[in-house]
Amino acid sequence: MNYTFPKDFIWGTATSAHQIEGNNTNSDWWEWEQSKKYFSQSSGVVSEREFPLEASGIACDSYNRYEEDFDLCVDLNNNAVRISIEWARIEPTQGNFDEKEILHYKKVLKAAKVRGLKTFVTLHHFTNPIWFSKIGGWTNVNAPSYFAKYAKKCAEEFYDLIDVFLTINEPQVYVYMSYFHGIWPPNKVSAVLSLWVQINLARANNRAYDDIKGSPSKKRVAPIIGIVKNIVWHEVSKSSKNPLDHVVAKFLNFIGSGFFFLLVKNKFDVIGLNYYFTNRIKNLKTKNPDDVTNDLGWWIYPKGLENVLLSLKKYGVDIFVTENGLADDKDEKRESFIRDMLESCVKAIDKGVNLKGYFHWSLLDNYEWHHGFWPCFGLVRVDRKTLKRSKRPSFKYYSEICKTGELKL
Ligand code: BGC
């Protein structure tokens, strides 16, 4: 059976600035990465074996190679691209916007536009300027207004080059990794701060939403603004005999999704959904099957995407899958992964979900945060020595779907 996606369906790939640009030297992540010792093959210096496993360094050098990257998007028959703008570059010191970097991003966005790519642009993707982290980062009560100032500046400068503004990427993942689990900078482990930072990130989204809406509206139609949520679906294990597992799954689904939507009220025109995995609950613990996993051990469960999409229907706004992908260096599972995930999208559309687009994570192998470069999420392989891009076999598969809008099941 074949399914044809709507003609105006958005097809793209997603990346983020710190993960691909390279030399993001004014950011808190860069500072943190430099504070570690790493294993060096030439000198034999042993790393402290703590996170991050590697520094981002030149990453994929996309700061300079963005045209080549967008050419790959064209080869993929994409009609859109999701990238992010780096706050630490735009506002390297508090209140001072860097005209050179603004010009740079104008060039980047124009390069996407001339290739016929709609631009979905994230303003915050996990990294912060160093000045911001020095004054308490997201624990600072004024953080939302600092962020909103930067967001407003972006709206003023890039209003005609951005199709969809995405304020903050995965606020709750950021909180979990940086303030609960403490793996990412600023490496805090605190339930109280975790709650506070979630509130602050929601406030930041809400402030930025108003400021972006307010500023460029005189110049053109009101911009479209969205929030990007990672949602891990929780469901009860098939072999569970514990009735409390249902309560736990419901509770976790609320904490990881509904709760944050309460905080951002109606301050989003669209929802960006990042879906990677589902967790099954058994005896109050996560117990996932290990039948199909990616290189990071994440359980691959496409039906979970349909479940999450259906859970978002109630918000009554357009939804884009802004990230969905897998670490699969050998490219053995990517093709079936894409097919099965898109089948879930089709089912959700058939059930009335306003799903308008799909962005695969990722275009390129990139800096996978504390793991360094070893997990390979790219449709395109990036050689770590030469940075040469080469298409994985699944590239062709995805490009055919994007070209025809047809999914062969
Ligand atoms: C993030 C990406 C990350 C991807 C794979 C998402 O949570 O937005 O930055 O690379 O997952 O782990």
Tab-separated table of C-alpha atoms and ligand atoms in Angstrom:
chain	number	residue	atom	x	y	z
A	1	MET	CA	0.000	0.000	0.000
A	2	ASN	CA	1.217	3.496	-0.804
A	3	TYR	CA	0.441	6.691	0.965
A	4	THR	CA	0.777	10.136	-0.543
A	5	PHE	CA	1.506	13.002	1.789
A	6	PRO	CA	-0.250	16.333	1.185
A	7	LYS	CA	1.346	18.455	-1.583
A	8	ASP	CA	2.391	21.228	0.772
A	9	PHE	CA	3.924	18.849	3.313
A	10	ILE	CA	7.216	20.155	4.716
A	11	TRP	CA	10.215	17.862	4.257
A	12	GLY	CA	13.522	18.664	5.854
A	13	THR	CA	16.419	17.822	8.096
A	14	ALA	CA	17.436	19.405	11.389
A	15	THR	CA	20.726	20.507	12.918
A	16	SER	CA	21.835	22.865	15.670
A	17	ALA	CA	24.552	25.503	15.659
A	18	HIS	CA	26.881	24.210	18.364
A	19	GLN	CA	26.724	20.687	17.002
A	20	ILE	CA	27.837	21.572	13.470
A	21	GLU	CA	29.265	25.099	13.186
A	22	GLY	CA	32.536	24.691	15.073
A	23	ASN	CA	34.482	27.166	17.218
A	24	ASN	CA	31.530	28.382	19.226
A	25	THR	CA	33.977	29.992	21.603
A	26	ASN	CA	31.712	32.397	23.499
A	27	SER	CA	29.373	29.678	24.744
A	28	ASP	CA	29.138	27.940	28.090
A	29	TRP	CA	29.494	24.558	26.384
A	30	TRP	CA	32.780	25.587	24.769
A	31	GLU	CA	34.098	26.827	28.103
A	32	TRP	CA	33.108	23.569	29.776
A	33	GLU	CA	34.655	21.463	27.034
A	34	GLN	CA	37.956	23.325	27.373
A	35	SER	CA	38.100	22.636	31.089
A	36	LYS	CA	38.631	18.902	30.506
A	37	LYS	CA	41.641	16.835	29.581
A	38	TYR	CA	41.152	14.500	26.670
A	39	PHE	CA	42.790	11.413	25.379
A	40	SER	CA	45.225	12.441	22.737
A	41	GLN	CA	46.385	9.742	20.381
A	42	SER	CA	49.591	11.552	19.577
A	43	SER	CA	50.747	12.415	23.088
A	44	GLY	CA	49.055	9.548	24.918
A	45	VAL	CA	47.611	11.909	27.553
A	46	VAL	CA	44.839	9.994	29.246
A	47	SER	CA	41.496	11.706	29.583
A	48	GLU	CA	39.762	11.936	32.901
A	49	ARG	CA	37.091	9.729	31.324
A	50	GLU	CA	34.320	12.016	32.281
A	51	PHE	CA	31.846	13.896	30.207
A	52	PRO	CA	32.087	15.319	27.667
A	53	LEU	CA	34.067	12.572	25.994
A	54	GLU	CA	35.338	15.052	23.418
A	55	ALA	CA	35.390	18.781	22.744
A	56	SER	CA	33.345	20.123	19.842
A	57	GLY	CA	36.322	21.923	18.227
A	58	ILE	CA	35.685	22.564	14.568
A	59	ALA	CA	32.602	20.274	14.659
A	60	CYS	CA	31.531	19.992	10.976
A	61	ASP	CA	32.847	23.461	10.130
A	62	SER	CA	29.357	24.325	8.927
A	63	TYR	CA	29.999	27.929	9.951
A	64	ASN	CA	31.985	28.023	6.706
A	65	ARG	CA	30.499	25.098	4.794
A	66	TYR	CA	26.812	25.985	5.097
A	67	GLU	CA	26.352	26.312	1.331
A	68	GLU	CA	27.659	22.822	0.771
A	69	ASP	CA	25.305	21.602	3.502
A	70	PHE	CA	22.290	23.334	1.959
A	71	ASP	CA	23.227	21.807	-1.406
A	72	LEU	CA	22.836	18.440	0.294
A	73	CYS	CA	19.365	19.509	1.464
A	74	VAL	CA	18.537	20.286	-2.161
A	75	ASP	CA	19.832	16.860	-3.214
A	76	LEU	CA	17.470	15.446	-0.595
A	77	ASN	CA	14.591	17.197	-2.398
A	78	ASN	CA	13.818	19.017	0.826
A	79	ASN	CA	11.653	22.120	0.805
A	80	ALA	CA	12.719	23.282	4.272
A	81	VAL	CA	15.582	23.174	6.704
A	82	ARG	CA	15.767	23.484	10.476
A	83	ILE	CA	18.892	25.189	11.820
A	84	SER	CA	19.670	27.221	14.916
A	85	ILE	CA	21.161	30.633	15.551
A	86	GLU	CA	23.805	30.858	18.244
A	87	TRP	CA	22.970	33.378	20.959
A	88	ALA	CA	26.627	33.449	22.078
A	89	ARG	CA	27.643	34.696	18.641
A	90	ILE	CA	24.870	37.260	18.223
A	91	GLU	CA	25.314	38.711	21.731
A	92	PRO	CA	28.863	37.865	22.811
A	93	THR	CA	28.767	40.278	25.738
A	94	GLN	CA	25.650	41.400	27.530
A	95	GLY	CA	23.668	43.977	25.575
A	96	ASN	CA	26.159	44.115	22.692
A	97	PHE	CA	25.029	42.617	19.447
A	98	ASP	CA	27.710	41.620	16.990
A	99	GLU	CA	26.935	43.102	13.559
A	100	LYS	CA	29.421	40.805	11.864
A	101	GLU	CA	27.681	37.701	13.188
A	102	ILE	CA	24.265	39.115	12.310
A	103	LEU	CA	25.496	39.568	8.772
A	104	HIS	CA	26.835	36.031	8.812
A	105	TYR	CA	23.458	34.569	9.743
A	106	LYS	CA	21.768	36.738	7.127
A	107	LYS	CA	24.044	35.141	4.560
A	108	VAL	CA	23.287	31.688	5.926
A	109	LEU	CA	19.534	32.238	5.858
A	110	LYS	CA	19.681	33.755	2.381
A	111	ALA	CA	21.696	30.778	1.167
A	112	ALA	CA	18.871	28.511	2.357
A	113	LYS	CA	16.214	30.731	0.806
A	114	VAL	CA	17.816	30.945	-2.639
A	115	ARG	CA	17.837	27.158	-2.678
A	116	GLY	CA	14.084	27.108	-2.128
A	117	LEU	CA	14.320	25.989	1.485
A	118	LYS	CA	11.860	27.339	4.032
A	119	THR	CA	13.688	28.228	7.225
A	120	PHE	CA	12.689	26.858	10.630
A	121	VAL	CA	15.049	28.559	13.038
A	122	THR	CA	15.665	27.678	16.669
A	123	LEU	CA	16.854	30.545	18.853
A	124	HIS	CA	18.094	28.457	21.774
A	125	HIS	CA	19.448	24.950	21.354
A	126	PHE	CA	21.033	24.019	24.723
A	127	THR	CA	23.952	26.493	24.632
A	128	ASN	CA	24.234	29.879	26.350
A	129	PRO	CA	26.594	32.827	26.075
A	130	ILE	CA	29.299	32.738	28.765
A	131	TRP	CA	28.202	36.136	30.144
A	132	PHE	CA	24.722	34.724	30.667
A	133	SER	CA	25.952	31.626	32.484
A	134	LYS	CA	28.177	33.836	34.698
A	135	ILE	CA	25.148	35.695	36.026
A	136	GLY	CA	23.363	32.498	36.953
A	137	GLY	CA	22.138	31.381	33.538
A	138	TRP	CA	18.603	30.083	33.599
A	139	THR	CA	18.355	30.369	37.379
A	140	ASN	CA	18.539	34.165	37.137
A	141	VAL	CA	15.097	35.655	37.681
A	142	ASN	CA	15.733	38.052	34.779
A	143	ALA	CA	16.847	35.318	32.367
A	144	PRO	CA	13.551	35.445	30.422
A	145	SER	CA	13.960	39.138	29.699
A	146	TYR	CA	17.608	38.691	28.619
A	147	PHE	CA	16.524	35.935	26.264
A	148	ALA	CA	13.582	37.949	24.967
A	149	LYS	CA	15.906	40.846	24.083
A	150	TYR	CA	18.010	38.540	21.952
A	151	ALA	CA	14.891	36.972	20.415
A	152	LYS	CA	13.538	40.416	19.557
A	153	LYS	CA	16.814	41.369	17.939
A	154	CYS	CA	16.674	38.206	15.832
A	155	ALA	CA	13.103	39.014	14.834
A	156	GLU	CA	14.106	42.536	13.790
A	157	GLU	CA	17.150	41.448	11.847
A	158	PHE	CA	15.904	38.240	10.265
A	159	TYR	CA	12.155	38.862	9.988
A	160	ASP	CA	12.115	38.384	6.215
A	161	LEU	CA	14.438	35.394	6.259
A	162	ILE	CA	12.808	33.167	8.858
A	163	ASP	CA	9.595	31.293	8.088
A	164	VAL	CA	9.067	29.737	11.494
A	165	PHE	CA	10.730	30.910	14.705
A	166	LEU	CA	11.320	28.135	17.213
A	167	THR	CA	12.043	29.734	20.561
A	168	ILE	CA	13.603	27.048	22.735
A	169	ASN	CA	14.658	23.518	21.907
A	170	GLU	CA	13.611	20.808	24.362
A	171	PRO	CA	13.434	22.904	27.536
A	172	GLN	CA	12.816	19.873	29.716
A	173	VAL	CA	15.713	17.870	28.266
A	174	TYR	CA	17.956	20.846	28.961
A	175	VAL	CA	16.712	20.978	32.553
A	176	TYR	CA	17.085	17.254	33.045
A	177	MET	CA	20.653	17.141	31.726
A	178	SER	CA	21.910	20.416	33.237
A	179	TYR	CA	20.037	20.776	36.543
A	180	PHE	CA	18.722	17.343	37.504
A	181	HIS	CA	21.188	14.783	36.226
A	182	GLY	CA	24.006	17.335	36.186
A	183	ILE	CA	25.813	15.891	33.158
A	184	TRP	CA	25.731	19.117	31.126
A	185	PRO	CA	26.884	22.565	32.197
A	186	PRO	CA	26.296	24.044	34.731
A	187	ASN	CA	26.313	20.507	36.216
A	188	LYS	CA	23.769	21.052	38.971
A	189	VAL	CA	21.822	18.300	40.687
A	190	SER	CA	18.818	19.907	42.297
A	191	ALA	CA	15.089	19.183	42.180
A	192	VAL	CA	14.278	22.727	43.245
A	193	LEU	CA	16.426	24.311	40.538
A	194	SER	CA	15.011	21.862	37.996
A	195	LEU	CA	11.530	23.094	38.702
A	196	TRP	CA	12.564	26.735	38.761
A	197	VAL	CA	14.480	26.541	35.490
A	198	GLN	CA	11.515	24.904	33.778
A	199	ILE	CA	9.357	27.786	34.919
A	200	ASN	CA	11.968	30.274	33.760
A	201	LEU	CA	12.300	28.654	30.342
A	202	ALA	CA	8.537	28.751	29.945
A	203	ARG	CA	8.556	32.419	30.978
A	204	ALA	CA	11.309	33.014	28.427
A	205	ASN	CA	9.251	31.383	25.693
A	206	ASN	CA	6.231	33.456	26.638
A	207	ARG	CA	8.165	36.734	26.738
A	208	ALA	CA	9.961	35.991	23.480
A	209	TYR	CA	6.668	35.043	21.841
A	210	ASP	CA	5.181	38.433	22.653
A	211	ASP	CA	8.316	40.324	21.679
A	212	ILE	CA	8.774	38.520	18.366
A	213	LYS	CA	5.100	38.979	17.542
A	214	GLY	CA	5.292	42.632	18.481
A	215	SER	CA	8.419	43.767	16.706
A	216	PRO	CA	8.351	42.897	13.039
A	217	SER	CA	4.589	42.886	12.579
A	218	LYS	CA	4.628	46.351	11.036
A	219	LYS	CA	6.884	45.084	8.309
A	220	ARG	CA	5.085	41.923	7.263
A	221	VAL	CA	2.488	39.368	8.279
A	222	ALA	CA	2.781	38.139	11.844
A	223	PRO	CA	5.597	35.631	12.215
A	224	ILE	CA	4.877	32.020	13.069
A	225	ILE	CA	6.357	31.016	16.392
A	226	GLY	CA	6.675	27.609	17.966
A	227	ILE	CA	8.182	25.781	20.894
A	228	VAL	CA	10.120	22.540	20.404
A	229	LYS	CA	9.278	19.741	22.830
A	230	ASN	CA	10.982	16.427	23.123
A	231	ILE	CA	8.378	13.962	24.272
A	232	VAL	CA	9.290	10.525	25.541
A	233	TRP	CA	6.167	8.416	25.458
A	234	HIS	CA	5.573	6.251	28.537
A	235	GLU	CA	3.396	3.180	28.413
A	236	VAL	CA	2.858	0.113	30.542
A	237	SER	CA	4.850	-2.986	29.692
A	238	LYS	CA	2.774	-5.787	28.164
A	239	SER	CA	3.872	-8.179	30.893
A	240	SER	CA	3.208	-5.791	33.776
A	241	LYS	CA	1.021	-7.117	36.565
A	242	ASN	CA	1.346	-4.047	38.732
A	243	PRO	CA	-1.694	-1.733	38.460
A	244	LEU	CA	0.422	1.156	39.749
A	245	ASP	CA	2.409	1.044	36.490
A	246	HIS	CA	-0.552	2.755	34.809
A	247	VAL	CA	-0.402	5.578	37.308
A	248	VAL	CA	3.354	5.952	36.824
A	249	ALA	CA	3.076	6.028	33.004
A	250	LYS	CA	0.299	8.630	33.157
A	251	PHE	CA	2.217	10.719	35.661
A	252	LEU	CA	5.426	10.658	33.600
A	253	ASN	CA	3.524	11.586	30.443
A	254	PHE	CA	2.070	14.536	32.307
A	255	ILE	CA	5.394	15.682	33.774
A	256	GLY	CA	7.188	15.377	30.435
A	257	SER	CA	4.530	17.012	28.296
A	258	GLY	CA	1.232	18.363	29.678
A	259	PHE	CA	2.933	20.145	32.570
A	260	PHE	CA	5.125	22.248	30.314
A	261	PHE	CA	2.251	23.070	27.977
A	262	LEU	CA	0.396	24.418	31.010
A	263	LEU	CA	3.320	26.764	31.658
A	264	VAL	CA	3.543	28.076	28.103
A	265	LYS	CA	-0.201	28.582	27.992
A	266	ASN	CA	-1.162	29.642	24.488
A	267	LYS	CA	2.194	31.191	23.597
A	268	PHE	CA	2.881	29.024	20.582
A	269	ASP	CA	1.383	28.994	17.089
A	270	VAL	CA	2.822	25.609	16.206
A	271	ILE	CA	4.352	22.716	18.095
A	272	GLY	CA	7.714	21.253	17.137
A	273	LEU	CA	7.852	17.660	18.301
A	274	ASN	CA	11.118	15.808	18.777
A	275	TYR	CA	10.479	12.104	19.127
A	276	TYR	CA	13.209	9.574	19.777
A	277	PHE	CA	11.871	6.826	22.020
A	278	THR	CA	9.234	5.323	24.252
A	279	ASN	CA	9.758	3.922	27.728
A	280	ARG	CA	7.815	0.914	28.939
A	281	ILE	CA	7.039	0.751	32.649
A	282	LYS	CA	7.136	-2.491	34.595
A	283	ASN	CA	7.045	-2.697	38.388
A	284	LEU	CA	7.497	1.065	38.613
A	285	LYS	CA	10.710	0.943	36.582
A	286	THR	CA	11.652	1.429	32.945
A	287	LYS	CA	11.892	-1.934	31.224
A	288	ASN	CA	12.221	-1.607	27.479
A	289	PRO	CA	12.443	-4.486	25.030
A	290	ASP	CA	15.869	-4.705	23.437
A	291	ASP	CA	14.699	-6.131	20.104
A	292	VAL	CA	15.577	-3.089	17.991
A	293	THR	CA	17.867	-0.410	19.368
A	294	ASN	CA	20.118	2.244	17.888
A	295	ASP	CA	23.868	2.615	18.495
A	296	LEU	CA	23.132	4.459	21.742
A	297	GLY	CA	20.914	1.616	22.963
A	298	TRP	CA	17.685	3.606	22.546
A	299	TRP	CA	14.696	1.378	21.856
A	300	ILE	CA	13.195	2.019	18.412
A	301	TYR	CA	9.417	2.079	18.651
A	302	PRO	CA	7.679	3.945	15.801
A	303	LYS	CA	4.178	3.423	17.220
A	304	GLY	CA	5.253	5.756	20.030
A	305	LEU	CA	5.426	8.621	17.547
A	306	GLU	CA	1.779	8.091	16.606
A	307	ASN	CA	0.858	8.002	20.300
A	308	VAL	CA	2.643	11.270	21.008
A	309	LEU	CA	1.163	12.979	17.947
A	310	LEU	CA	-2.320	11.949	19.026
A	311	SER	CA	-1.656	13.294	22.520
A	312	LEU	CA	-0.867	16.716	21.010
A	313	LYS	CA	-4.061	16.948	18.941
A	314	LYS	CA	-5.900	18.670	21.776
A	315	TYR	CA	-3.793	21.820	21.449
A	316	GLY	CA	-5.423	22.511	18.085
A	317	VAL	CA	-2.320	23.909	16.368
A	318	ASP	CA	-0.201	22.716	13.463
A	319	ILE	CA	2.461	20.227	14.424
A	320	PHE	CA	5.845	19.590	12.838
A	321	VAL	CA	8.086	16.691	13.718
A	322	THR	CA	11.168	18.862	14.207
A	323	GLU	CA	13.499	15.955	15.079
A	324	ASN	CA	13.363	12.219	14.626
A	325	GLY	CA	16.345	10.042	13.885
A	326	LEU	CA	18.797	7.499	15.165
A	327	ALA	CA	22.468	6.876	15.824
A	328	ASP	CA	23.302	4.256	13.194
A	329	ASP	CA	26.835	4.452	11.887
A	330	LYS	CA	26.460	1.444	9.591
A	331	ASP	CA	23.167	2.773	8.237
A	332	GLU	CA	21.584	-0.643	8.689
A	333	LYS	CA	18.378	0.531	10.323
A	334	ARG	CA	17.856	4.078	9.065
A	335	GLU	CA	15.781	3.248	6.022
A	336	SER	CA	13.267	1.068	7.882
A	337	PHE	CA	13.328	3.575	10.749
A	338	ILE	CA	12.289	6.389	8.408
A	339	ARG	CA	9.645	4.253	6.724
A	340	ASP	CA	8.092	3.090	9.998
A	341	MET	CA	8.193	6.528	11.614
A	342	LEU	CA	6.552	8.066	8.555
A	343	GLU	CA	3.912	5.348	8.647
A	344	SER	CA	3.135	6.496	12.190
A	345	CYS	CA	2.867	10.050	10.856
A	346	VAL	CA	0.411	8.865	8.200
A	347	LYS	CA	-1.717	7.098	10.810
A	348	ALA	CA	-1.758	10.199	12.976
A	349	ILE	CA	-2.787	12.378	10.007
A	350	ASP	CA	-5.572	9.905	9.220
A	351	LYS	CA	-6.762	10.280	12.799
A	352	GLY	CA	-7.027	14.040	12.423
A	353	VAL	CA	-3.662	15.291	13.687
A	354	ASN	CA	-2.618	18.534	11.945
A	355	LEU	CA	0.826	17.248	11.117
A	356	LYS	CA	2.399	19.549	8.535
A	357	GLY	CA	5.997	18.460	8.244
A	358	TYR	CA	8.848	16.134	9.152
A	359	PHE	CA	12.513	16.999	9.785
A	360	HIS	CA	14.939	14.119	10.041
A	361	TRP	CA	17.666	14.394	12.684
A	362	SER	CA	20.138	14.869	11.282
A	363	LEU	CA	21.560	16.026	7.998
A	364	LEU	CA	25.126	15.383	9.182
A	365	ASP	CA	27.009	13.342	11.730
A	366	ASN	CA	27.642	15.956	14.380
A	367	TYR	CA	28.737	16.744	17.923
A	368	GLU	CA	26.415	14.622	20.009
A	369	TRP	CA	26.895	16.654	23.189
A	370	HIS	CA	28.549	14.804	26.097
A	371	HIS	CA	29.080	11.714	23.920
A	372	GLY	CA	31.333	13.614	21.539
A	373	PHE	CA	31.320	12.575	17.890
A	374	TRP	CA	30.938	8.803	17.999
A	375	PRO	CA	27.105	8.542	17.694
A	376	CYS	CA	26.351	8.997	14.003
A	377	PHE	CA	22.925	10.506	13.374
A	378	GLY	CA	23.645	11.758	9.853
A	379	LEU	CA	22.026	10.928	6.558
A	380	VAL	CA	25.434	12.209	5.542
A	381	ARG	CA	28.620	10.824	7.037
A	382	VAL	CA	31.264	13.371	8.032
A	383	ASP	CA	34.859	12.192	8.029
A	384	ARG	CA	36.377	13.457	11.289
A	385	LYS	CA	39.779	14.085	9.729
A	386	THR	CA	38.881	15.710	6.433
A	387	LEU	CA	35.283	16.806	7.242
A	388	LYS	CA	34.381	15.443	3.837
A	389	ARG	CA	30.670	14.749	3.531
A	390	SER	CA	29.485	11.491	1.986
A	391	LYS	CA	25.912	10.346	1.570
A	392	ARG	CA	24.824	7.207	3.390
A	393	PRO	CA	22.591	4.793	1.435
A	394	SER	CA	19.474	5.918	3.355
A	395	PHE	CA	20.017	9.429	1.942
A	396	LYS	CA	18.617	8.234	-1.388
A	397	TYR	CA	15.662	6.535	0.253
A	398	TYR	CA	14.649	9.698	2.129
A	399	SER	CA	15.259	11.882	-0.924
A	400	GLU	CA	12.813	9.779	-2.998
A	401	ILE	CA	10.084	10.191	-0.400
A	402	CYS	CA	10.711	13.935	-0.219
A	403	LYS	CA	10.566	14.170	-4.000
A	404	THR	CA	7.362	12.246	-4.576
A	405	GLY	CA	5.642	12.613	-1.203
A	406	GLU	CA	4.952	8.899	-1.539
A	407	LEU	CA	5.552	6.395	1.185
A	408	LYS	CA	5.666	2.800	-0.008
A	409	LEU	CA	4.561	0.545	2.804
B	1	BGC	C1	18.574	17.231	20.590
B	1	BGC	C2	19.731	17.135	19.631
B	1	BGC	C3	20.435	15.804	19.811
B	1	BGC	C4	19.448	14.715	19.508
B	1	BGC	C5	20.021	13.294	19.585
B	1	BGC	C6	17.783	15.970	20.742
B	1	BGC	O1	17.454	15.805	22.076
B	1	BGC	O2	17.765	18.333	20.270
B	1	BGC	O3	20.568	18.219	19.849
B	1	BGC	O4	21.570	15.687	19.047
B	1	BGC	O5	18.399	14.783	20.430
B	1	BGC	O6	20.418	12.995	20.871
